[in-house]
XYZ file of C-alpha atoms in Angstrom:
120
model
C -82.289 -123.018 26.928
C -84.019 -124.244 25.254
C -85.708 -120.820 24.765
C -82.949 -118.801 24.199
C -81.278 -121.176 21.718
C -85.000 -121.555 19.742
C -85.240 -117.802 20.323
C -81.586 -117.444 18.991
C -81.801 -119.151 16.136
C -85.239 -117.252 15.694
C -83.552 -114.315 15.191
C -80.772 -115.275 13.437
C -83.177 -116.593 10.399
C -85.526 -113.211 10.360
C -82.089 -111.837 9.824
C -81.759 -114.332 6.649
C -84.114 -113.786 5.454
C -85.007 -111.265 2.382
C -87.278 -108.815 4.000
C -89.486 -106.228 1.306
C -87.858 -103.356 0.004
C -89.420 -100.184 1.632
C -89.960 -97.542 -0.814
C -88.445 -94.260 0.777
C -89.895 -90.564 0.085
C -87.311 -89.680 -2.704
C -88.622 -93.416 -4.053
C -91.732 -91.575 -4.450
C -90.877 -88.588 -5.819
C -88.240 -91.042 -8.617
C -91.734 -92.497 -8.950
C -94.099 -89.490 -9.535
C -92.112 -87.697 -11.548
C -90.835 -90.117 -13.485
C -94.694 -90.311 -14.355
C -94.325 -86.676 -15.660
C -92.026 -87.210 -17.688
C -94.382 -89.528 -19.348
C -96.763 -87.320 -19.503
C -98.027 -85.765 -22.783
C -96.748 -82.572 -21.228
C -93.697 -84.099 -22.065
C -94.118 -85.500 -24.733
C -95.672 -82.502 -26.384
C -92.665 -80.617 -25.420
C -89.751 -83.300 -25.714
C -91.153 -85.541 -28.115
C -91.743 -89.410 -27.787
C -88.605 -90.996 -26.270
C -87.329 -93.976 -27.161
C -88.955 -96.844 -24.746
C -91.029 -94.119 -23.025
C -94.283 -94.560 -23.849
C -97.069 -92.288 -22.697
C -99.150 -92.747 -19.593
C -102.087 -91.324 -17.428
C -101.179 -89.496 -14.531
C -104.659 -90.083 -12.324
C -103.898 -87.655 -10.341
C -106.831 -85.728 -9.265
C -104.499 -82.538 -8.905
C -103.356 -83.173 -12.929
C -104.619 -80.173 -15.359
C -106.854 -80.829 -18.187
C -105.191 -78.636 -20.381
C -102.115 -76.629 -20.385
C -102.477 -73.844 -18.206
C -102.233 -70.164 -20.843
C -99.929 -67.373 -21.346
C -96.084 -68.224 -20.107
C -94.898 -68.678 -16.658
C -93.469 -65.547 -14.500
C -90.372 -66.996 -14.064
C -88.407 -67.696 -17.552
C -86.294 -70.530 -16.122
C -90.188 -72.227 -16.131
C -90.037 -72.942 -19.607
C -89.544 -77.354 -20.365
C -86.818 -77.048 -23.719
C -86.172 -81.149 -24.779
C -82.705 -79.936 -23.591
C -83.967 -79.776 -20.207
C -86.177 -82.638 -19.863
C -83.138 -84.759 -21.307
C -80.627 -83.523 -18.075
C -83.868 -84.114 -15.702
C -84.063 -87.661 -17.051
C -80.050 -88.761 -16.581
C -80.421 -86.806 -13.264
C -83.782 -89.237 -12.319
C -80.677 -92.123 -13.291
C -78.770 -90.491 -10.817
C -80.806 -90.046 -8.072
C -82.415 -93.973 -8.311
C -78.990 -95.083 -7.382
C -77.950 -92.356 -5.164
C -81.210 -93.627 -3.715
C -80.450 -97.566 -3.574
C -77.055 -96.662 -2.309
C -78.749 -94.983 0.602
C -77.937 -91.476 0.089
C -81.138 -90.041 0.901
C -80.048 -86.396 1.508
C -78.103 -87.087 -1.957
C -80.869 -88.764 -3.569
C -82.915 -84.833 -2.420
C -80.733 -82.747 -3.345
C -80.803 -84.553 -7.132
C -84.475 -84.789 -7.145
C -84.725 -80.824 -6.224
C -82.032 -80.051 -8.719
C -84.817 -82.748 -11.795
C -87.736 -81.398 -11.172
C -85.653 -77.151 -11.337
C -84.864 -78.911 -15.213
C -88.409 -79.830 -15.900
C -90.295 -76.754 -15.088
C -93.608 -76.193 -15.769
C -94.999 -78.981 -18.673
C -98.075 -78.174 -20.359
C-alpha cells in the first residue's frame, strides 16, 4: 500500500514539475530563418533594422560572398519589402508554434522562406 501511495505521489509531483520546453522542428526552422534575416546578406538588401544586429551564421554551408549573376527565378530576388513581410510571418509562426499548431507553423515558415528568396 505504501508503495502504491509513494508511486502516486511521485507521479503527481512529476506532473506538476515544470519540464524544460522541447525544441520543435518548426522552432528550429524559426531560429535558422531568424539568423538568415540578421545576416550581412539581409542587411545588404534591407538595411539594418531597429533592434537587429548582424549575426554570423557559423554555418559550414554559408557562402563567403554573394553568388555572381541573377537567380534564374525572378521571384527569388530578395527585396526590403519581402524581408519585412518574412519577419511578420516569422512572428506569426512563433505564435503558432507556441500554441502547438505544428502544421500551421511549418506552412507559415515555408511561406517566409519563399519571401526571403536567395539572400546574398
